[in-house]
C-alpha cells in the first residue's frame, strides 16, 4: 500500500476515533460507537464456519453485521474492519462480506487491505501504543516485552494477542524474533491464563454469542419467521433482545402449522443485502 494512501486512512481512522469514548488508551466499546454513528449493528452467533461480518446499505441505512460466535477480540476487529469499509469505500453503496481470509489479511484485494489497516489504526493508534509502552510497561533498559505485557495491551486496546503482536511489529516496537518468542510463550501459557494473570479482560478470548438486532428489524425477523426462513427458537431469541414475548407480537404471526426447518439466520442476513 502506498504511503500516501496509508496516510489518508490514518487521517480517517483518527477522525473517527476522535468521536469515540476512550478509556486511558483504547476505545471503550466500539459496538456502542455504531449507535452514535447511526449505523444499524446486527450481532448474531452464526457459528464458527460462517462469514465473520459484512457491511452494506439497505435503503438509507448503513447495516453492519458481526458474527458473535468468534472470540470477542476478533469480533471487535471485524467490526473495526467493517467500519473501515463504511468510512473508506461506501461512496456508492457497495457491500462487503468478510470471512477469515479477508479479516486475517490474506486477501490481495486492495480494499480488504485498506479496511484492515484502518482497523489497526483505529484500535491501536501509533501514539497511544507508544504512550502505553512508555507509561505502563517496565522502562528498564534491555527488558523485552513479555506475553503478560501483551495480555495487558490486549485488555487495554480490546484486541487479540495476534493482532497486538502484528501491530507492534509493524510499528517497529518488536522485531520478528521477539514476535516469535512471544508467540511461543502464548502457545505455552494460553491466552486465557495470561489474561487472568494480568487481571485483564478474559471475555476478549471467548465468543460473546451476543444477539443484537436493531429494533426496526424485529418486523423483518417476524417476516422471515412467517415465511419459514427461521425457526421459532430464533424468533424467540430476537424477541428476548427487546424484552418481548411471543404473545406480544402474536397478531403479526401468520403461522402455518408445518414443521419449521432448523435453518440459521443466513436467510435473514441475506435478505438484508437485497
Ligand atoms: Zn472486508
PDB file of C-alpha atoms and ligand atoms in Angstrom:
ATOM      1  CA  UNK A   1       0.000   0.000   0.000  1.00  0.00           C
ATOM      2  CA  UNK A   2       1.326   3.440  -0.914  1.00  0.00           C
ATOM      3  CA  UNK A   3       2.332   5.683   1.960  1.00  0.00           C
ATOM      4  CA  UNK A   4       0.015   8.444   0.692  1.00  0.00           C
ATOM      5  CA  UNK A   5      -2.973   6.068   0.866  1.00  0.00           C
ATOM      6  CA  UNK A   6      -1.921   4.878   4.312  1.00  0.00           C
ATOM      7  CA  UNK A   7      -1.778   8.470   5.490  1.00  0.00           C
ATOM      8  CA  UNK A   8      -5.293   9.137   4.165  1.00  0.00           C
ATOM      9  CA  UNK A   9      -6.513   6.085   6.068  1.00  0.00           C
ATOM     10  CA  UNK A  10      -4.760   7.205   9.267  1.00  0.00           C
ATOM     11  CA  UNK A  11      -6.443  10.598   8.980  1.00  0.00           C
ATOM     12  CA  UNK A  12      -9.879   8.983   8.604  1.00  0.00           C
ATOM     13  CA  UNK A  13      -9.309   6.485  11.402  1.00  0.00           C
ATOM     14  CA  UNK A  14      -8.101   9.285  13.637  1.00  0.00           C
ATOM     15  CA  UNK A  15     -11.140  11.464  12.949  1.00  0.00           C
ATOM     16  CA  UNK A  16     -13.478   8.530  13.612  1.00  0.00           C
ATOM     17  CA  UNK A  17     -11.632   7.799  16.856  1.00  0.00           C
ATOM     18  CA  UNK A  18     -11.891  11.404  17.997  1.00  0.00           C
ATOM     19  CA  UNK A  19     -15.636  10.952  18.346  1.00  0.00           C
ATOM     20  CA  UNK A  20     -15.305   7.706  20.327  1.00  0.00           C
ATOM     21  CA  UNK A  21     -15.288   7.303  24.093  1.00  0.00           C
ATOM     22  CA  UNK A  22     -11.756   6.380  25.016  1.00  0.00           C
ATOM     23  CA  UNK A  23     -10.617   4.874  28.310  1.00  0.00           C
ATOM     24  CA  UNK A  24      -6.981   5.616  29.066  1.00  0.00           C
ATOM     25  CA  UNK A  25      -5.697   4.344  25.730  1.00  0.00           C
ATOM     26  CA  UNK A  26      -8.247   2.197  23.941  1.00  0.00           C
ATOM     27  CA  UNK A  27     -11.811   2.681  22.680  1.00  0.00           C
ATOM     28  CA  UNK A  28     -14.187   1.704  25.488  1.00  0.00           C
ATOM     29  CA  UNK A  29     -16.910  -0.006  23.487  1.00  0.00           C
ATOM     30  CA  UNK A  30     -16.779   0.040  19.712  1.00  0.00           C
ATOM     31  CA  UNK A  31     -20.211  -1.607  19.484  1.00  0.00           C
ATOM     32  CA  UNK A  32     -21.781   1.383  21.233  1.00  0.00           C
ATOM     33  CA  UNK A  33     -19.994   3.760  18.881  1.00  0.00           C
ATOM     34  CA  UNK A  34     -22.025   2.286  15.998  1.00  0.00           C
ATOM     35  CA  UNK A  35     -25.206   3.613  17.621  1.00  0.00           C
ATOM     36  CA  UNK A  36     -23.714   7.050  17.882  1.00  0.00           C
ATOM     37  CA  UNK A  37     -22.800   6.965  14.189  1.00  0.00           C
ATOM     38  CA  UNK A  38     -26.307   5.861  13.263  1.00  0.00           C
ATOM     39  CA  UNK A  39     -25.118   2.513  11.910  1.00  0.00           C
ATOM     40  CA  UNK A  40     -27.525  -0.380  12.297  1.00  0.00           C
ATOM     41  CA  UNK A  41     -25.461  -3.037  14.016  1.00  0.00           C
ATOM     42  CA  UNK A  42     -26.540  -6.666  13.998  1.00  0.00           C
ATOM     43  CA  UNK A  43     -24.690  -9.180  16.169  1.00  0.00           C
ATOM     44  CA  UNK A  44     -25.606 -12.800  15.880  1.00  0.00           C
ATOM     45  CA  UNK A  45     -23.836 -16.116  16.609  1.00  0.00           C
ATOM     46  CA  UNK A  46     -23.825 -17.609  13.103  1.00  0.00           C
ATOM     47  CA  UNK A  47     -21.362 -20.355  14.012  1.00  0.00           C
ATOM     48  CA  UNK A  48     -17.641 -20.875  13.619  1.00  0.00           C
ATOM     49  CA  UNK A  49     -17.565 -21.677   9.942  1.00  0.00           C
ATOM     50  CA  UNK A  50     -19.715 -18.811   8.708  1.00  0.00           C
ATOM     51  CA  UNK A  51     -18.804 -15.362   7.497  1.00  0.00           C
ATOM     52  CA  UNK A  52     -17.304 -13.067  10.117  1.00  0.00           C
ATOM     53  CA  UNK A  53     -19.057  -9.887   9.109  1.00  0.00           C
ATOM     54  CA  UNK A  54     -20.431  -7.636   6.447  1.00  0.00           C
ATOM     55  CA  UNK A  55     -21.198  -4.011   5.738  1.00  0.00           C
ATOM     56  CA  UNK A  56     -23.959  -2.961   3.400  1.00  0.00           C
ATOM     57  CA  UNK A  57     -26.513  -0.271   2.670  1.00  0.00           C
ATOM     58  CA  UNK A  58     -30.202  -1.044   2.949  1.00  0.00           C
ATOM     59  CA  UNK A  59     -32.247   1.891   1.696  1.00  0.00           C
ATOM     60  CA  UNK A  60     -30.680   4.781   3.588  1.00  0.00           C
ATOM     61  CA  UNK A  61     -29.365   2.662   6.423  1.00  0.00           C
ATOM     62  CA  UNK A  62     -25.817   1.521   6.876  1.00  0.00           C
ATOM     63  CA  UNK A  63     -26.016  -2.029   8.178  1.00  0.00           C
ATOM     64  CA  UNK A  64     -23.060  -3.748   9.800  1.00  0.00           C
ATOM     65  CA  UNK A  65     -23.154  -7.372  10.835  1.00  0.00           C
ATOM     66  CA  UNK A  66     -20.674  -9.201  13.071  1.00  0.00           C
ATOM     67  CA  UNK A  67     -20.670 -12.912  13.882  1.00  0.00           C
ATOM     68  CA  UNK A  68     -20.620 -13.205  17.669  1.00  0.00           C
ATOM     69  CA  UNK A  69     -19.537 -16.847  17.500  1.00  0.00           C
ATOM     70  CA  UNK A  70     -15.991 -15.642  17.024  1.00  0.00           C
ATOM     71  CA  UNK A  71     -13.851 -14.678  20.015  1.00  0.00           C
ATOM     72  CA  UNK A  72     -14.831 -11.206  21.207  1.00  0.00           C
ATOM     73  CA  UNK A  73     -11.431  -9.701  20.322  1.00  0.00           C
ATOM     74  CA  UNK A  74     -11.867 -10.996  16.788  1.00  0.00           C
ATOM     75  CA  UNK A  75     -15.442  -9.752  16.582  1.00  0.00           C
ATOM     76  CA  UNK A  76     -14.233  -6.285  17.615  1.00  0.00           C
ATOM     77  CA  UNK A  77     -11.552  -6.386  14.921  1.00  0.00           C
ATOM     78  CA  UNK A  78     -14.177  -7.455  12.366  1.00  0.00           C
ATOM     79  CA  UNK A  79     -16.344  -4.530  13.449  1.00  0.00           C
ATOM     80  CA  UNK A  80     -13.414  -2.109  13.065  1.00  0.00           C
ATOM     81  CA  UNK A  81     -12.745  -3.604   9.621  1.00  0.00           C
ATOM     82  CA  UNK A  82     -16.402  -3.146   8.578  1.00  0.00           C
ATOM     83  CA  UNK A  83     -16.361   0.445   9.839  1.00  0.00           C
ATOM     84  CA  UNK A  84     -13.283   0.821   7.640  1.00  0.00           C
ATOM     85  CA  UNK A  85     -15.297  -0.263   4.593  1.00  0.00           C
ATOM     86  CA  UNK A  86     -18.068   2.187   5.517  1.00  0.00           C
ATOM     87  CA  UNK A  87     -15.700   5.110   6.025  1.00  0.00           C
ATOM     88  CA  UNK A  88     -13.359   4.364   3.106  1.00  0.00           C
ATOM     89  CA  UNK A  89     -15.388   2.564   0.454  1.00  0.00           C
ATOM     90  CA  UNK A  90     -19.063   3.402   0.814  1.00  0.00           C
ATOM     91  CA  UNK A  91     -19.319   6.353  -1.525  1.00  0.00           C
ATOM     92  CA  UNK A  92     -21.504   4.450  -3.970  1.00  0.00           C
ATOM     93  CA  UNK A  93     -23.341   1.991  -1.811  1.00  0.00           C
ATOM     94  CA  UNK A  94     -21.456  -1.218  -2.267  1.00  0.00           C
ATOM     95  CA  UNK A  95     -21.477  -4.240   0.035  1.00  0.00           C
ATOM     96  CA  UNK A  96     -18.630  -6.152   1.590  1.00  0.00           C
ATOM     97  CA  UNK A  97     -18.780  -9.637   3.032  1.00  0.00           C
ATOM     98  CA  UNK A  98     -15.832 -10.784   5.114  1.00  0.00           C
ATOM     99  CA  UNK A  99     -14.544 -14.184   6.104  1.00  0.00           C
ATOM    100  CA  UNK A 100     -11.410 -15.469   7.788  1.00  0.00           C
ATOM    101  CA  UNK A 101      -9.369 -14.794   4.647  1.00  0.00           C
ATOM    102  CA  UNK A 102     -10.174 -11.114   4.262  1.00  0.00           C
ATOM    103  CA  UNK A 103     -10.086 -10.423   8.009  1.00  0.00           C
ATOM    104  CA  UNK A 104      -6.771 -12.206   8.522  1.00  0.00           C
ATOM    105  CA  UNK A 105      -5.181 -10.048   5.849  1.00  0.00           C
ATOM    106  CA  UNK A 106      -4.698 -12.970   3.451  1.00  0.00           C
ATOM    107  CA  UNK A 107      -6.626 -11.349   0.625  1.00  0.00           C
ATOM    108  CA  UNK A 108      -4.742  -9.443  -2.055  1.00  0.00           C
ATOM    109  CA  UNK A 109      -7.780  -7.207  -2.636  1.00  0.00           C
ATOM    110  CA  UNK A 110      -6.744  -3.594  -2.032  1.00  0.00           C
ATOM    111  CA  UNK A 111      -9.970  -2.632  -0.311  1.00  0.00           C
ATOM    112  CA  UNK A 112      -9.602  -5.524   2.134  1.00  0.00           C
ATOM    113  CA  UNK A 113      -6.064  -4.475   2.956  1.00  0.00           C
ATOM    114  CA  UNK A 114      -7.187  -0.886   3.410  1.00  0.00           C
ATOM    115  CA  UNK A 115     -10.002  -1.924   5.750  1.00  0.00           C
ATOM    116  CA  UNK A 116      -7.534  -3.962   7.816  1.00  0.00           C
ATOM    117  CA  UNK A 117      -5.129  -1.059   8.007  1.00  0.00           C
ATOM    118  CA  UNK A 118      -7.988   1.226   9.068  1.00  0.00           C
ATOM    119  CA  UNK A 119      -8.939  -1.268  11.801  1.00  0.00           C
ATOM    120  CA  UNK A 120      -5.361  -1.439  13.100  1.00  0.00           C
ATOM    121  CA  UNK A 121      -5.072   2.375  13.183  1.00  0.00           C
ATOM    122  CA  UNK A 122      -8.480   2.749  14.826  1.00  0.00           C
ATOM    123  CA  UNK A 123      -7.881   0.176  17.573  1.00  0.00           C
ATOM    124  CA  UNK A 124      -4.152   0.702  18.175  1.00  0.00           C
ATOM    125  CA  UNK A 125      -3.045   4.170  17.022  1.00  0.00           C
ATOM    126  CA  UNK A 126       0.704   4.777  16.938  1.00  0.00           C
ATOM    127  CA  UNK A 127       0.689   7.486  19.615  1.00  0.00           C
ATOM    128  CA  UNK A 128      -1.407   5.603  22.128  1.00  0.00           C
ATOM    129  CA  UNK A 129       0.622   2.423  21.734  1.00  0.00           C
ATOM    130  CA  UNK A 130       3.829   4.398  22.315  1.00  0.00           C
ATOM    131  CA  UNK A 131       2.274   6.110  25.345  1.00  0.00           C
ATOM    132  CA  UNK A 132       1.149   2.773  26.782  1.00  0.00           C
ATOM    133  CA  UNK A 133       4.598   1.243  26.344  1.00  0.00           C
ATOM    134  CA  UNK A 134       6.184   4.315  27.896  1.00  0.00           C
ATOM    135  CA  UNK A 135       3.913   4.671  30.915  1.00  0.00           C
ATOM    136  CA  UNK A 136       2.670   1.148  31.622  1.00  0.00           C
ATOM    137  CA  UNK A 137       5.494  -1.204  30.712  1.00  0.00           C
ATOM    138  CA  UNK A 138       8.739  -1.530  32.640  1.00  0.00           C
ATOM    139  CA  UNK A 139      11.154   1.065  31.353  1.00  0.00           C
ATOM    140  CA  UNK A 140      14.309  -0.680  32.464  1.00  0.00           C
ATOM    141  CA  UNK A 141      16.716  -0.969  29.611  1.00  0.00           C
ATOM    142  CA  UNK A 142      17.018  -4.241  27.741  1.00  0.00           C
ATOM    143  CA  UNK A 143      13.820  -5.549  29.273  1.00  0.00           C
ATOM    144  CA  UNK A 144      11.830  -7.123  26.487  1.00  0.00           C
ATOM    145  CA  UNK A 145       8.062  -7.290  26.359  1.00  0.00           C
ATOM    146  CA  UNK A 146       6.615 -10.397  27.986  1.00  0.00           C
ATOM    147  CA  UNK A 147       3.481 -12.287  26.987  1.00  0.00           C
ATOM    148  CA  UNK A 148       1.892 -10.798  30.117  1.00  0.00           C
ATOM    149  CA  UNK A 149       2.557  -7.298  28.739  1.00  0.00           C
ATOM    150  CA  UNK A 150       0.840  -8.354  25.526  1.00  0.00           C
ATOM    151  CA  UNK A 151      -2.147  -9.556  27.581  1.00  0.00           C
ATOM    152  CA  UNK A 152      -2.324  -6.103  29.176  1.00  0.00           C
ATOM    153  CA  UNK A 153      -2.152  -4.482  25.734  1.00  0.00           C
ATOM    154  CA  UNK A 154      -4.967  -6.825  24.629  1.00  0.00           C
ATOM    155  CA  UNK A 155      -7.166  -5.694  27.507  1.00  0.00           C
ATOM    156  CA  UNK A 156      -6.445  -2.017  27.112  1.00  0.00           C
ATOM    157  CA  UNK A 157      -6.953  -1.883  23.346  1.00  0.00           C
ATOM    158  CA  UNK A 158      -9.566  -4.693  23.097  1.00  0.00           C
ATOM    159  CA  UNK A 159      -7.580  -6.654  20.545  1.00  0.00           C
ATOM    160  CA  UNK A 160      -6.449 -10.253  20.156  1.00  0.00           C
ATOM    161  CA  UNK A 161      -2.982 -11.450  21.113  1.00  0.00           C
ATOM    162  CA  UNK A 162      -2.092 -11.929  17.439  1.00  0.00           C
ATOM    163  CA  UNK A 163      -3.374  -8.502  16.458  1.00  0.00           C
ATOM    164  CA  UNK A 164      -1.302  -6.913  19.242  1.00  0.00           C
ATOM    165  CA  UNK A 165       1.827  -8.730  18.025  1.00  0.00           C
ATOM    166  CA  UNK A 166       1.241  -7.825  14.377  1.00  0.00           C
ATOM    167  CA  UNK A 167       0.638  -4.199  15.199  1.00  0.00           C
ATOM    168  CA  UNK A 168       3.667  -3.939  17.499  1.00  0.00           C
ATOM    169  CA  UNK A 169       5.799  -5.471  14.769  1.00  0.00           C
ATOM    170  CA  UNK A 170       4.521  -3.160  12.044  1.00  0.00           C
ATOM    171  CA  UNK A 171       5.114  -0.158  14.333  1.00  0.00           C
ATOM    172  CA  UNK A 172       8.686  -1.349  14.880  1.00  0.00           C
ATOM    173  CA  UNK A 173       8.160  -1.945  18.610  1.00  0.00           C
ATOM    174  CA  UNK A 174       9.212  -5.588  18.357  1.00  0.00           C
ATOM    175  CA  UNK A 175      11.206  -7.473  15.722  1.00  0.00           C
ATOM    176  CA  UNK A 176      10.359 -10.792  14.133  1.00  0.00           C
ATOM    177  CA  UNK A 177      12.433 -12.775  16.658  1.00  0.00           C
ATOM    178  CA  UNK A 178      10.684 -11.164  19.595  1.00  0.00           C
ATOM    179  CA  UNK A 179       7.369 -11.776  17.895  1.00  0.00           C
ATOM    180  CA  UNK A 180       8.199 -15.455  17.518  1.00  0.00           C
ATOM    181  CA  UNK A 181       9.287 -15.710  21.147  1.00  0.00           C
ATOM    182  CA  UNK A 182       6.065 -14.043  22.352  1.00  0.00           C
ATOM    183  CA  UNK A 183       4.008 -16.257  20.099  1.00  0.00           C
ATOM    184  CA  UNK A 184       5.660 -19.346  21.591  1.00  0.00           C
ATOM    185  CA  UNK A 185       5.059 -18.021  25.085  1.00  0.00           C
ATOM    186  CA  UNK A 186       1.405 -17.567  24.176  1.00  0.00           C
ATOM    187  CA  UNK A 187       1.121 -21.172  22.960  1.00  0.00           C
ATOM    188  CA  UNK A 188       2.772 -22.423  26.130  1.00  0.00           C
ATOM    189  CA  UNK A 189       0.818 -20.355  28.655  1.00  0.00           C
ATOM    190  CA  UNK A 190      -2.504 -19.894  26.777  1.00  0.00           C
ATOM    191  CA  UNK A 191      -4.123 -16.526  26.246  1.00  0.00           C
ATOM    192  CA  UNK A 192      -6.921 -17.112  28.784  1.00  0.00           C
ATOM    193  CA  UNK A 193      -4.369 -17.782  31.534  1.00  0.00           C
ATOM    194  CA  UNK A 194      -2.279 -14.768  30.574  1.00  0.00           C
ATOM    195  CA  UNK A 195      -5.331 -12.522  30.698  1.00  0.00           C
ATOM    196  CA  UNK A 196      -6.284 -13.869  34.112  1.00  0.00           C
ATOM    197  CA  UNK A 197      -2.758 -13.390  35.475  1.00  0.00           C
ATOM    198  CA  UNK A 198      -2.686  -9.840  34.131  1.00  0.00           C
ATOM    199  CA  UNK A 199      -6.130  -9.139  35.648  1.00  0.00           C
ATOM    200  CA  UNK A 200      -7.183  -8.452  32.101  1.00  0.00           C
ATOM    201  CA  UNK A 201     -10.447  -8.753  30.246  1.00  0.00           C
ATOM    202  CA  UNK A 202     -10.868 -12.539  29.984  1.00  0.00           C
ATOM    203  CA  UNK A 203     -14.031 -12.134  27.920  1.00  0.00           C
ATOM    204  CA  UNK A 204     -11.922 -10.997  24.942  1.00  0.00           C
ATOM    205  CA  UNK A 205     -10.764 -14.548  24.411  1.00  0.00           C
ATOM    206  CA  UNK A 206     -14.176 -16.211  24.272  1.00  0.00           C
ATOM    207  CA  UNK A 207     -17.177 -15.734  21.969  1.00  0.00           C
ATOM    208  CA  UNK A 208     -19.876 -13.458  23.361  1.00  0.00           C
ATOM    209  CA  UNK A 209     -22.603 -15.247  21.347  1.00  0.00           C
ATOM    210  CA  UNK A 210     -24.411 -11.953  21.708  1.00  0.00           C
ATOM    211  CA  UNK A 211     -27.650 -11.366  19.830  1.00  0.00           C
ATOM    212  CA  UNK A 212     -28.237  -7.733  18.994  1.00  0.00           C
ATOM    213  CA  UNK A 213     -30.714  -6.652  16.370  1.00  0.00           C
ATOM    214  CA  UNK A 214     -31.883  -3.052  15.757  1.00  0.00           C
ATOM    215  CA  UNK A 215     -35.485  -2.594  16.787  1.00  0.00           C
ATOM    216  CA  UNK A 216     -36.846  -1.959  13.294  1.00  0.00           C
ATOM    217  CA  UNK A 217     -35.575  -5.366  12.246  1.00  0.00           C
ATOM    218  CA  UNK A 218     -37.911  -7.160  14.588  1.00  0.00           C
ATOM    219  CA  UNK A 219     -40.539  -6.809  11.856  1.00  0.00           C
ATOM    220  CA  UNK A 220     -38.047  -8.285   9.479  1.00  0.00           C
ATOM    221  CA  UNK A 221     -37.425 -11.237  11.773  1.00  0.00           C
ATOM    222  CA  UNK A 222     -41.169 -11.796  12.065  1.00  0.00           C
ATOM    223  CA  UNK A 223     -41.467 -11.632   8.278  1.00  0.00           C
ATOM    224  CA  UNK A 224     -38.796 -14.312   7.949  1.00  0.00           C
ATOM    225  CA  UNK A 225     -40.481 -16.436  10.585  1.00  0.00           C
ATOM    226  CA  UNK A 226     -43.782 -16.148   8.746  1.00  0.00           C
ATOM    227  CA  UNK A 227     -42.045 -17.301   5.577  1.00  0.00           C
ATOM    228  CA  UNK A 228     -40.376 -20.272   7.232  1.00  0.00           C
ATOM    229  CA  UNK A 229     -36.927 -18.775   6.853  1.00  0.00           C
ATOM    230  CA  UNK A 230     -36.062 -19.022  10.544  1.00  0.00           C
ATOM    231  CA  UNK A 231     -37.146 -21.363  13.343  1.00  0.00           C
ATOM    232  CA  UNK A 232     -39.275 -20.223  16.277  1.00  0.00           C
ATOM    233  CA  UNK A 233     -36.233 -20.514  18.522  1.00  0.00           C
ATOM    234  CA  UNK A 234     -34.511 -17.740  16.575  1.00  0.00           C
ATOM    235  CA  UNK A 235     -37.628 -15.582  16.705  1.00  0.00           C
ATOM    236  CA  UNK A 236     -37.826 -16.117  20.471  1.00  0.00           C
ATOM    237  CA  UNK A 237     -34.184 -15.124  20.902  1.00  0.00           C
ATOM    238  CA  UNK A 238     -34.676 -11.991  18.814  1.00  0.00           C
ATOM    239  CA  UNK A 239     -37.810 -11.048  20.812  1.00  0.00           C
ATOM    240  CA  UNK A 240     -35.907 -11.548  24.043  1.00  0.00           C
ATOM    241  CA  UNK A 241     -33.485  -8.802  22.996  1.00  0.00           C
ATOM    242  CA  UNK A 242     -36.396  -6.373  23.237  1.00  0.00           C
ATOM    243  CA  UNK A 243     -37.997  -7.946  26.283  1.00  0.00           C
ATOM    244  CA  UNK A 244     -40.912  -9.012  24.110  1.00  0.00           C
ATOM    245  CA  UNK A 245     -42.706 -12.323  24.312  1.00  0.00           C
ATOM    246  CA  UNK A 246     -44.339 -14.347  21.564  1.00  0.00           C
ATOM    247  CA  UNK A 247     -47.756 -13.185  22.854  1.00  0.00           C
ATOM    248  CA  UNK A 248     -46.811  -9.525  22.391  1.00  0.00           C
ATOM    249  CA  UNK A 249     -46.437  -9.994  18.662  1.00  0.00           C
ATOM    250  CA  UNK A 250     -48.951 -12.798  18.100  1.00  0.00           C
ATOM    251  CA  UNK A 251     -51.151 -10.536  15.963  1.00  0.00           C
ATOM    252  CA  UNK A 252     -48.310 -10.319  13.456  1.00  0.00           C
ATOM    253  CA  UNK A 253     -47.848 -14.034  13.170  1.00  0.00           C
ATOM    254  CA  UNK A 254     -49.420 -15.708  10.156  1.00  0.00           C
ATOM    255  CA  UNK A 255     -48.193 -19.083  11.017  1.00  0.00           C
ATOM    256  CA  UNK A 256     -48.651 -22.297   9.190  1.00  0.00           C
ATOM    257  CA  UNK A 257     -48.557 -25.449  11.215  1.00  0.00           C
ATOM    258  CA  UNK A 258     -45.904 -27.258   9.196  1.00  0.00           C
ATOM    259  CA  UNK A 259     -42.634 -28.089  10.918  1.00  0.00           C
ATOM    260  CA  UNK A 260     -40.100 -25.373  10.554  1.00  0.00           C
ATOM    261  CA  UNK A 261     -36.701 -26.354   9.343  1.00  0.00           C
ATOM    262  CA  UNK A 262     -33.829 -25.627  11.616  1.00  0.00           C
ATOM    263  CA  UNK A 263     -32.109 -23.151   9.336  1.00  0.00           C
ATOM    264  CA  UNK A 264     -29.878 -20.387  10.569  1.00  0.00           C
ATOM    265  CA  UNK A 265     -30.078 -16.666  10.055  1.00  0.00           C
ATOM    266  CA  UNK A 266     -28.402 -16.786   6.660  1.00  0.00           C
ATOM    267  CA  UNK A 267     -31.705 -16.013   5.025  1.00  0.00           C
ATOM    268  CA  UNK A 268     -32.341 -13.073   7.281  1.00  0.00           C
ATOM    269  CA  UNK A 269     -28.863 -11.769   6.729  1.00  0.00           C
ATOM    270  CA  UNK A 270     -29.040 -12.492   3.015  1.00  0.00           C
ATOM    271  CA  UNK A 271     -32.320 -10.637   2.781  1.00  0.00           C
ATOM    272  CA  UNK A 272     -30.770  -7.537   4.264  1.00  0.00           C
ATOM    273  CA  UNK A 273     -28.377  -7.347   1.368  1.00  0.00           C
ATOM    274  CA  UNK A 274     -31.137  -7.099  -1.252  1.00  0.00           C
TER     275      UNK A 274
HETATM  276 ZN1  LIG B   1     -13.591  -6.553   4.188  1.00  0.00          ZN
END
